[in-house]
Coordinates of N, CA and C and ligand atoms in Angstrom, one line a residue:
X1 N 21.9 13.6 2.2 CA 21.2 12.4 2.8 C 20.9 11.5 1.5
X2 N 21.0 10.2 1.7 CA 20.6 9.3 0.6 C 19.1 9.3 0.5
X3 N 18.5 8.8 -0.6 CA 17.1 8.7 -0.7 C 16.4 7.9 0.4
X4 N 17.1 6.8 0.8 CA 16.6 6.0 1.8 C 16.6 6.7 3.2
X5 N 17.6 7.5 3.4 CA 17.7 8.4 4.7 C 16.5 9.4 4.6
X6 N 16.2 10.0 3.5 CA 15.1 11.0 3.4 C 13.8 10.3 3.7
X7 N 13.6 9.1 3.2 CA 12.4 8.3 3.5 C 12.3 8.0 5.0
X8 N 13.3 7.5 5.6 CA 13.3 7.2 7.0 C 13.0 8.5 7.8
X9 N 13.6 9.6 7.4 CA 13.5 10.8 8.2 C 12.0 11.3 8.1
X10 N 11.4 11.3 6.9 CA 10.0 11.8 6.9 C 9.0 10.8 7.6
X11 N 9.3 9.5 7.6 CA 8.5 8.5 8.3 C 8.6 8.8 9.8
X12 N 9.7 9.1 10.2 CA 10.0 9.4 11.6 C 9.2 10.7 12.0
X13 N 9.5 11.7 11.2 CA 8.9 13.1 11.5 C 7.4 13.2 11.4
X14 N 6.9 12.6 10.3 CA 5.4 12.8 10.1 C 4.6 11.5 10.0
X15 N 5.2 10.4 10.1 CA 4.5 9.2 10.1 C 4.2 8.6 8.7
X16 N 4.7 9.3 7.7 CA 4.5 8.9 6.3 C 5.7 9.3 5.5
X17 N 5.8 8.8 4.3 CA 6.9 9.2 3.4 C 6.5 8.7 1.9
X18 N 7.0 9.5 0.9 CA 6.8 9.2 -0.5 C 8.1 9.2 -1.2
X19 N 8.3 8.3 -2.1 CA 9.5 8.3 -2.9 C 9.1 8.0 -4.4
X20 N 9.6 8.8 -5.3 CA 9.4 8.5 -6.7 C 10.6 7.9 -7.4
X21 N 11.7 7.7 -6.5 CA 12.9 7.2 -7.1 C 13.4 5.8 -6.6
X22 N 12.9 5.4 -5.5 CA 13.4 4.1 -4.9 C 13.1 2.9 -5.6
X23 N 11.9 2.9 -6.3 CA 11.5 1.7 -7.0 C 11.7 1.9 -8.6
X24 N 12.5 1.1 -9.2 CA 12.8 1.2 -10.6 C 11.5 1.0 -11.4
X25 N 11.4 1.8 -12.5 CA 10.3 1.7 -13.4 C 10.1 0.3 -14.0
X26 N 11.2 -0.4 -14.2 CA 11.1 -1.8 -14.7 C 10.4 -2.7 -13.8
X27 N 10.6 -2.5 -12.5 CA 9.8 -3.3 -11.4 C 8.3 -3.1 -11.5
X28 N 8.0 -1.7 -11.6 CA 6.6 -1.3 -11.7 C 6.0 -1.9 -13.0
X29 N 6.7 -1.9 -14.1 CA 6.1 -2.3 -15.4 C 5.9 -3.8 -15.3
X30 N 6.9 -4.5 -14.7 CA 6.8 -6.0 -14.7 C 5.6 -6.4 -13.8
X31 N 5.4 -5.7 -12.6 CA 4.3 -6.1 -11.8 C 2.9 -5.6 -12.3
X32 N 2.9 -4.5 -13.0 CA 1.6 -4.2 -13.7 C 1.2 -5.3 -14.6
X33 N 2.2 -5.7 -15.5 CA 1.8 -6.7 -16.5 C 1.3 -8.0 -15.8
X34 N 1.9 -8.5 -14.6 CA 1.5 -9.6 -13.9 C 0.1 -9.3 -13.3
X35 N -0.1 -8.2 -12.8 CA -1.3 -7.9 -12.1 C -2.5 -7.9 -13.2
X36 N -2.2 -7.4 -14.4 CA -3.2 -7.3 -15.4 C -3.5 -8.8 -15.9
X37 N -2.5 -9.6 -16.0 CA -2.7 -11.0 -16.4 C -3.6 -11.7 -15.3
X38 N -3.2 -11.5 -14.0 CA -4.1 -12.1 -13.0 C -5.5 -11.7 -13.1
X39 N -5.6 -10.5 -13.3 CA -7.1 -9.9 -13.4 C -7.8 -10.6 -14.6
X40 N -7.1 -10.6 -15.7 CA -7.8 -11.3 -16.9 C -8.1 -12.7 -16.7
X41 N -7.2 -13.4 -15.9 CA -7.5 -14.8 -15.7 C -8.4 -15.1 -14.5
X42 N -9.0 -14.0 -14.0 CA -10.0 -14.1 -13.0 C -9.6 -14.4 -11.5
X43 N -8.3 -14.0 -11.2 CA -7.8 -14.2 -9.9 C -8.1 -13.2 -8.9
X44 N -8.7 -12.1 -9.3 CA -9.1 -11.0 -8.3 C -10.4 -11.3 -7.7
X45 N -10.7 -10.8 -6.5 CA -12.0 -10.8 -5.9 C -12.3 -9.5 -5.2
X46 N -13.6 -9.2 -5.1 CA -13.9 -8.0 -4.5 C -13.4 -7.9 -3.0
X47 N -12.8 -6.8 -2.6 CA -12.1 -6.6 -1.3 C -13.2 -6.5 -0.2
X48 N -12.9 -7.2 1.0 CA -13.8 -7.0 2.2 C -13.2 -5.8 3.0
X49 N -14.0 -5.3 3.9 CA -13.5 -4.2 4.6 C -12.5 -4.5 5.7
X50 N -12.8 -5.7 6.4 CA -11.8 -6.2 7.3 C -11.2 -7.5 6.7
X51 N -10.6 -8.4 7.5 CA -10.0 -9.5 7.0 C -10.8 -10.8 7.2
X52 N -11.8 -10.8 8.1 CA -12.5 -12.0 8.3 C -13.7 -12.1 7.4
X53 N -14.2 -13.4 7.3 CA -15.3 -13.7 6.3 C -16.5 -12.9 6.7
X54 N -16.7 -12.6 8.1 CA -17.9 -11.9 8.5 C -17.9 -10.5 8.1
X55 N -16.7 -9.9 7.7 CA -16.7 -8.5 7.4 C -17.4 -8.3 6.1
X56 N -18.1 -7.2 6.0 CA -19.0 -7.0 4.9 C -18.3 -6.6 3.6
X57 N -19.0 -6.8 2.5 CA -18.6 -6.3 1.2 C -19.5 -5.1 1.0
X58 N -18.8 -3.9 0.8 CA -19.6 -2.7 0.6 C -18.8 -1.8 -0.4
X59 N -19.1 -1.9 -1.7 CA -18.4 -1.1 -2.7 C -18.4 0.4 -2.5
X60 N -19.5 0.9 -1.7 CA -19.4 2.3 -1.5 C -18.3 2.7 -0.4
X61 N -18.0 1.8 0.4 CA -16.9 2.1 1.4 C -15.6 1.7 0.7
X62 N -15.5 0.5 0.1 CA -14.2 0.0 -0.4 C -14.5 -0.5 -1.8
X63 N -14.0 0.1 -2.9 CA -14.4 -0.4 -4.2 C -13.4 -1.2 -5.0
X64 N -12.3 -1.6 -4.3 CA -11.2 -2.3 -5.1 C -11.5 -3.8 -5.1
X65 N -10.9 -4.4 -6.2 CA -10.8 -5.8 -6.2 C -9.3 -6.2 -6.0
X66 N -9.1 -7.2 -5.3 CA -7.7 -7.6 -5.0 C -7.3 -8.9 -5.3
X67 N -6.0 -9.2 -5.3 CA -5.4 -10.5 -5.5 C -4.2 -10.7 -4.6
X68 N -4.3 -11.5 -3.6 CA -3.2 -11.6 -2.6 C -2.0 -12.3 -3.3
X69 N -0.8 -12.0 -3.0 CA 0.4 -12.5 -3.6 C 1.0 -13.6 -2.7
X70 N 1.0 -14.8 -3.3 CA 1.7 -15.9 -2.6 C 3.2 -15.7 -2.8
X71 N 3.9 -15.7 -1.7 CA 5.4 -15.4 -1.8 C 6.1 -16.5 -2.7
X72 N 5.5 -17.7 -2.7 CA 6.2 -18.8 -3.5 C 5.8 -18.7 -5.0
X73 N 5.0 -17.8 -5.3 CA 4.5 -17.8 -6.7 C 5.5 -17.0 -7.6
X74 N 5.3 -17.0 -8.9 CA 6.1 -16.3 -9.8 C 6.1 -14.7 -9.5
X75 N 4.9 -14.2 -9.1 CA 4.7 -12.8 -8.8 C 5.5 -12.5 -7.5
X76 N 5.4 -13.5 -6.5 CA 6.2 -13.3 -5.2 C 7.7 -13.3 -5.4
X77 N 8.1 -13.7 -6.6 CA 9.5 -13.7 -6.8 C 10.1 -12.4 -7.4
X78 N 9.3 -11.5 -7.6 CA 9.6 -10.2 -8.0 C 10.7 -9.5 -7.1
X79 N 11.7 -8.8 -7.7 CA 12.8 -8.2 -6.9 C 12.3 -7.3 -5.8
X80 N 11.1 -6.6 -6.1 CA 10.5 -5.7 -5.1 C 10.4 -6.3 -3.8
X81 N 10.0 -7.6 -3.7 CA 9.7 -8.2 -2.5 C 11.0 -8.5 -1.6
X82 N 12.0 -8.9 -2.4 CA 13.3 -9.1 -1.7 C 13.8 -7.8 -1.2
X83 N 13.7 -6.8 -2.0 CA 14.1 -5.4 -1.5 C 13.3 -4.9 -0.3
X84 N 12.0 -5.2 -0.3 CA 11.2 -4.8 0.8 C 11.6 -5.6 2.1
X85 N 12.1 -6.9 2.0 CA 12.5 -7.6 3.1 C 13.8 -7.0 3.7
X86 N 14.6 -6.5 2.8 CA 15.8 -5.7 3.2 C 15.4 -4.4 4.0
X87 N 14.4 -3.7 3.4 CA 14.0 -2.5 4.0 C 13.4 -2.8 5.5
X88 N 12.7 -3.9 5.5 CA 12.1 -4.3 6.8 C 13.2 -4.5 7.9
X89 N 14.3 -5.1 7.5 CA 15.4 -5.3 8.4 C 16.1 -4.0 8.8
X90 N 16.2 -3.1 7.9 CA 16.7 -1.8 8.2 C 15.8 -1.0 9.1
X91 N 14.5 -1.2 8.9 CA 13.6 -0.4 9.8 C 13.6 -1.0 11.3
X92 N 13.9 -2.4 11.3 CA 14.1 -3.0 12.6 C 15.3 -2.6 13.3
X93 N 16.4 -2.4 12.5 CA 17.7 -2.0 13.2 C 17.5 -0.6 13.7
X94 N 16.7 0.3 13.0 CA 16.7 1.6 13.4 C 15.7 1.9 14.4
X95 N 14.5 1.3 14.3 CA 13.4 1.7 15.2 C 12.9 0.5 16.1
X96 N 13.6 -0.6 16.1 CA 13.1 -1.7 16.9 C 11.6 -2.0 16.8
X97 N 11.2 -2.1 15.5 CA 9.8 -2.3 15.3 C 9.4 -3.9 15.4
X98 N 10.4 -4.7 15.4 CA 10.1 -6.1 15.5 C 9.3 -6.6 14.3
X99 N 9.6 -6.2 13.1 CA 8.9 -6.6 11.9 C 9.4 -7.9 11.6
X100 N 8.4 -8.8 11.4 CA 8.9 -10.3 11.2 C 8.3 -10.9 9.9
X101 N 7.3 -10.2 9.2 CA 6.8 -10.7 7.9 C 6.2 -9.6 7.1
X102 N 5.8 -9.9 5.9 CA 5.3 -8.9 5.0 C 4.2 -9.7 4.2
X103 N 3.1 -8.9 3.9 CA 2.0 -9.5 3.0 C 1.7 -8.4 2.0
X104 N 1.3 -8.8 0.8 CA 1.0 -7.9 -0.3 C -0.1 -8.3 -1.1
X105 N -0.9 -7.5 -1.6 CA -1.9 -7.8 -2.6 C -1.9 -6.7 -3.8
X106 N -2.2 -7.2 -5.0 CA -2.5 -6.3 -6.1 C -3.9 -5.7 -5.8
X107 N -4.2 -4.5 -6.2 CA -5.5 -3.9 -6.1 C -5.9 -3.2 -7.4
X108 N -7.1 -3.3 -7.8 CA -7.6 -2.7 -9.0 C -8.9 -1.9 -8.6
X109 N -8.9 -0.6 -8.9 CA -10.1 0.2 -8.6 C -10.6 0.6 -10.0
X110 N -11.8 0.2 -10.2 CA -12.5 0.6 -11.4 C -12.8 2.1 -11.4
X111 N -13.0 2.8 -12.6 CA -13.4 4.2 -12.5 C -14.7 4.4 -11.7
X112 N -14.6 5.5 -10.8 CA -15.7 5.7 -10.0 C -15.6 5.2 -8.6
X113 N -14.6 4.3 -8.4 CA -14.3 3.7 -7.1 C -13.2 4.4 -6.2
X114 N -13.4 4.2 -4.9 CA -12.4 4.7 -4.0 C -12.4 3.8 -2.7
X115 N -11.8 4.3 -1.7 CA -11.8 3.6 -0.4 C -11.9 4.6 0.7
X116 N -13.0 4.6 1.4 CA -13.3 5.6 2.5 C -12.2 5.6 3.6
X117 N -12.3 6.7 4.3 CA -11.3 7.0 5.3 C -11.2 5.8 6.3
X118 N -9.9 5.3 6.6 CA -9.7 4.2 7.5 C -8.3 4.3 8.1
X119 N -8.1 3.4 9.1 CA -6.8 3.0 9.5 C -6.5 1.6 9.1
X120 N -5.2 1.3 8.8 CA -4.9 0.0 8.3 C -4.9 -1.1 9.5
X121 N -4.5 -0.6 10.6 CA -4.4 -1.6 11.7 C -5.8 -1.9 12.2
X122 N -6.0 -3.2 12.1 CA -7.4 -3.7 12.5 C -7.6 -3.6 14.0
X123 N -8.8 -3.2 14.4 CA -9.0 -2.9 15.8 C -8.6 -4.1 16.7
X124 N -8.8 -5.3 16.3 CA -8.6 -6.5 17.1 C -7.2 -7.1 17.0
X125 N -6.3 -6.4 16.2 CA -5.0 -6.9 16.0 C -4.0 -5.8 15.7
X126 N -2.9 -5.8 16.4 CA -1.9 -4.7 16.3 C -0.8 -5.1 15.4
X127 N -0.9 -6.2 14.6 CA 0.3 -6.7 14.0 C 0.7 -6.0 12.7
X128 N -0.2 -5.2 12.1 CA 0.2 -4.4 10.9 C 0.8 -3.1 11.5
X129 N 2.2 -3.0 11.1 CA 2.9 -1.8 11.7 C 3.1 -0.8 10.6
X130 N 3.5 -1.2 9.5 CA 3.9 -0.2 8.4 C 3.1 -0.6 7.1
X131 N 2.5 0.4 6.6 CA 1.7 0.2 5.3 C 2.6 0.6 4.1
X132 N 2.5 -0.1 3.1 CA 3.3 0.2 1.9 C 2.4 0.2 0.7
X133 N 2.4 1.2 -0.1 CA 1.7 1.2 -1.4 C 2.6 1.6 -2.5
X134 N 2.6 0.8 -3.6 CA 3.3 1.0 -4.8 C 2.3 1.2 -5.9
X135 N 2.4 2.3 -6.7 CA 1.5 2.6 -7.7 C 2.0 2.0 -9.0
X136 N 1.1 1.2 -9.7 CA 1.5 0.4 -10.9 C 1.0 1.1 -12.2
X137 N 0.2 2.2 -12.1 CA -0.4 2.8 -13.2 C 0.7 3.2 -14.3
X138 N 0.5 2.9 -15.5 CA 1.5 3.3 -16.5 C 1.7 4.8 -16.7
X139 N 0.5 5.6 -16.4 CA 0.6 7.0 -16.4 C -0.5 7.5 -15.6
X140 N -0.5 8.7 -15.1 CA -1.6 9.2 -14.3 C -1.5 10.7 -14.2
X141 N -2.6 11.4 -14.5 CA -2.7 12.8 -14.5 C -3.6 13.3 -13.4
X142 N -3.5 14.6 -13.0 CA -4.3 15.1 -12.0 C -5.8 14.9 -12.2
X143 N -6.2 15.0 -13.5 CA -7.6 14.9 -13.9 C -8.1 13.4 -13.7
X144 N -7.2 12.5 -13.5 CA -7.7 11.1 -13.3 C -8.0 10.8 -11.8
X145 N -7.8 11.8 -10.9 CA -8.3 11.7 -9.5 C -7.6 10.5 -8.9
X146 N -8.3 9.8 -8.0 CA -7.8 8.7 -7.3 C -6.6 8.9 -6.3
X147 N -6.6 10.2 -5.8 CA -5.5 10.5 -4.8 C -5.6 9.7 -3.5
X148 N -4.5 9.4 -3.0 CA -4.5 8.9 -1.7 C -4.4 10.2 -0.7
X149 N -5.4 10.3 0.2 CA -5.4 11.5 1.1 C -4.9 11.0 2.5
X150 N -4.0 11.7 3.0 CA -3.5 11.4 4.4 C -4.0 12.4 5.3
X151 N -4.3 12.0 6.6 CA -4.7 12.9 7.6 C -3.8 12.9 8.8
X152 N -4.0 13.8 9.7 CA -3.1 13.9 10.8 C -3.4 12.7 11.8
X153 N -2.4 12.2 12.5 CA -2.6 11.0 13.4 C -3.6 11.3 14.4
X154 N -3.7 12.6 15.0 CA -4.6 12.7 16.1 C -5.8 13.6 15.7
X155 N -6.0 13.8 14.4 CA -7.1 14.6 13.9 C -7.5 14.1 12.6
X156 N -8.4 13.2 12.5 CA -8.7 12.6 11.2 C -9.6 13.5 10.2
X157 N -9.8 14.8 10.7 CA -10.5 15.8 9.9 C -9.5 16.7 9.2
X158 N -8.3 16.6 9.6 CA -7.2 17.5 9.1 C -6.4 16.8 8.0
X159 N -6.7 17.2 6.8 CA -5.9 16.5 5.7 C -4.5 17.1 5.6
X160 N -3.5 16.2 5.5 CA -2.1 16.8 5.4 C -1.5 16.6 4.0
X161 N -1.9 15.6 3.2 CA -1.3 15.5 1.9 C -2.2 14.8 1.0
X162 N -2.2 15.0 -0.3 CA -2.9 14.3 -1.4 C -1.8 13.8 -2.3
X163 N -1.9 12.5 -2.6 CA -0.8 11.9 -3.4 C -1.4 11.2 -4.6
X164 N -1.0 11.6 -5.8 CA -1.5 11.1 -7.0 C -0.8 9.7 -7.2
X165 N -1.5 8.7 -7.8 CA -1.0 7.4 -7.9 C -0.1 7.2 -9.1
X166 N 1.0 8.0 -9.2 CA 1.8 8.0 -10.4 C 2.7 6.8 -10.5
X167 N 3.1 6.4 -11.7 CA 3.9 5.2 -11.9 C 5.1 5.1 -11.0
X168 N 5.2 3.9 -10.3 CA 6.4 3.6 -9.5 C 6.5 4.5 -8.3
X169 N 5.5 5.2 -7.9 CA 5.5 6.0 -6.7 C 5.3 5.1 -5.6
X170 N 6.2 5.2 -4.5 CA 6.1 4.4 -3.3 C 5.6 5.2 -2.1
X171 N 4.7 4.8 -1.4 CA 4.2 5.5 -0.2 C 4.3 4.6 1.0
X172 N 4.9 5.0 2.1 CA 5.0 4.2 3.3 C 4.5 5.0 4.5
X173 N 3.6 4.3 5.3 CA 3.1 5.1 6.5 C 2.9 4.2 7.6
X174 N 2.7 4.8 8.8 CA 2.5 4.0 10.0 C 1.0 3.5 10.0
X175 N 0.8 2.2 10.0 CA -0.5 1.6 9.9 C -1.4 1.9 11.1
X176 N -0.8 2.2 12.3 CA -1.7 2.5 13.5 C -2.0 3.9 13.6
X177 N -1.3 4.8 12.8 CA -1.5 6.2 13.1 C -2.1 7.1 12.1
X178 N -2.0 6.7 10.8 CA -2.3 7.6 9.7 C -3.7 7.2 9.1
X179 N -4.7 8.0 9.5 CA -6.0 7.8 8.7 C -5.8 8.3 7.2
X180 N -6.4 7.5 6.3 CA -6.2 7.8 4.9 C -7.4 7.3 4.1
X181 N -7.6 7.8 2.9 CA -8.7 7.4 2.1 C -8.2 7.5 0.6
X182 N -8.9 6.8 -0.2 CA -8.6 6.8 -1.7 C -9.8 7.5 -2.3
X183 N -9.6 8.7 -3.0 CA -10.6 9.4 -3.6 C -11.0 8.7 -4.9
X184 N -12.4 8.8 -5.3 CA -12.8 8.1 -6.5 C -11.9 8.4 -7.7
X185 N -11.5 7.4 -8.5 CA -10.7 7.6 -9.6 C -11.5 7.7 -10.9
X186 N -10.9 8.4 -11.9 CA -11.6 8.5 -13.2 C -11.1 7.5 -14.3
X187 N -10.0 6.8 -13.9 CA -9.4 5.7 -14.8 C -9.3 4.5 -13.9
X188 N -9.1 3.4 -14.5 CA -8.8 2.1 -13.8 C -7.4 2.4 -13.1
X189 N -7.4 2.1 -11.8 CA -6.3 2.4 -10.9 C -5.6 1.1 -10.4
X190 N -4.3 0.9 -10.7 CA -3.6 -0.3 -10.3 C -2.6 -0.1 -9.3
X191 N -2.6 -0.9 -8.2 CA -1.5 -0.7 -7.2 C -1.2 -2.0 -6.6
X192 N -0.1 -1.9 -5.8 CA 0.3 -3.0 -4.9 C 0.2 -2.5 -3.5
X193 N -0.5 -3.1 -2.6 CA -0.6 -2.7 -1.2 C -0.1 -3.7 -0.4
X194 N 0.6 -3.3 0.7 CA 1.1 -4.3 1.6 C 1.4 -3.8 3.0
X195 N 1.7 -4.8 3.9 CA 1.9 -4.4 5.3 C 3.2 -5.1 5.8
X196 N 4.0 -4.4 6.6 CA 5.0 -5.1 7.3 C 4.5 -5.4 8.7
X197 N 4.6 -6.6 9.1 CA 3.9 -7.1 10.3 C 4.8 -7.6 11.4
X198 N 4.3 -7.6 12.6 CA 5.2 -7.9 13.8 C 4.9 -9.4 14.1
X199 N 4.1 -10.1 13.4 CA 3.9 -11.6 13.7 C 4.5 -12.4 12.5
X200 N 4.5 -13.7 12.6 CA 5.0 -14.5 11.5 C 4.0 -14.5 10.3
X201 N 4.5 -14.9 9.2 CA 3.6 -14.9 8.0 C 2.4 -15.8 8.2
X202 N 1.3 -15.4 7.7 CA 0.0 -16.2 7.8 C 0.1 -17.5 6.9
X203 N 0.8 -17.3 5.8 CA 0.8 -18.4 4.8 C 2.2 -19.1 4.8
Ligands
AKG301 O1 -4.1 2.6 -2.9 C1 -3.9 3.4 -2.0 O2 -3.5 4.5 -2.2 C2 -4.2 3.1 -0.6 C3 -4.9 1.7 -0.4 C4 -5.3 1.4 1.0 O3 -5.6 2.3 1.8 C5 -5.5 0.0 1.5 O4 -5.4 -0.9 0.7 O5 -5.6 -0.1 2.7
FE2_302 FE1 -5.5 1.6 3.8

């Protein structure tokens, strides 16, 4: 089976998949550099728990700062996004998911921060179908913590997997089904998070 076939197979079987080989290290390094530059230039803001302005800021629940990526920007021109658009078409051909757009943000968790257990699909909107996380950290050891913990779709007390945010590691999961959390990290943790959506792009 090709690497992509393996990814599709585990997504189908368990609702999530991890690959350490699909995304080249050069893409990860380029996006880390861009993300760090955007951080230095003050383009990140503290993440909200939901997407509307009324949703609260609570660093004990969600401790990351984020920077949304404009597809028309230099960052949006990274090859990763064109590749993800292709992957989106393949997922549609195979599973009739009706994916029509994608949205991504860089995320930065300071040491001590995490993100409590949640589902990515917002209660009032079912448009987020597939969650994608790419880890941008230049290196990461078990002692650095910050694992992504995945739980069973029908039992969010039953942990199924812990994933270290290692360089260029890609995680894909069903936004409506997989409860997950980010454990507190001991180092600054850089990532790219995104969603494949069934509605048109917001921007
Ligand atoms: O960074 C991760 O491992 C997951 C982040 C996450 O759950 C989110 O942004 O919704
Ligand atoms: Fe999430």
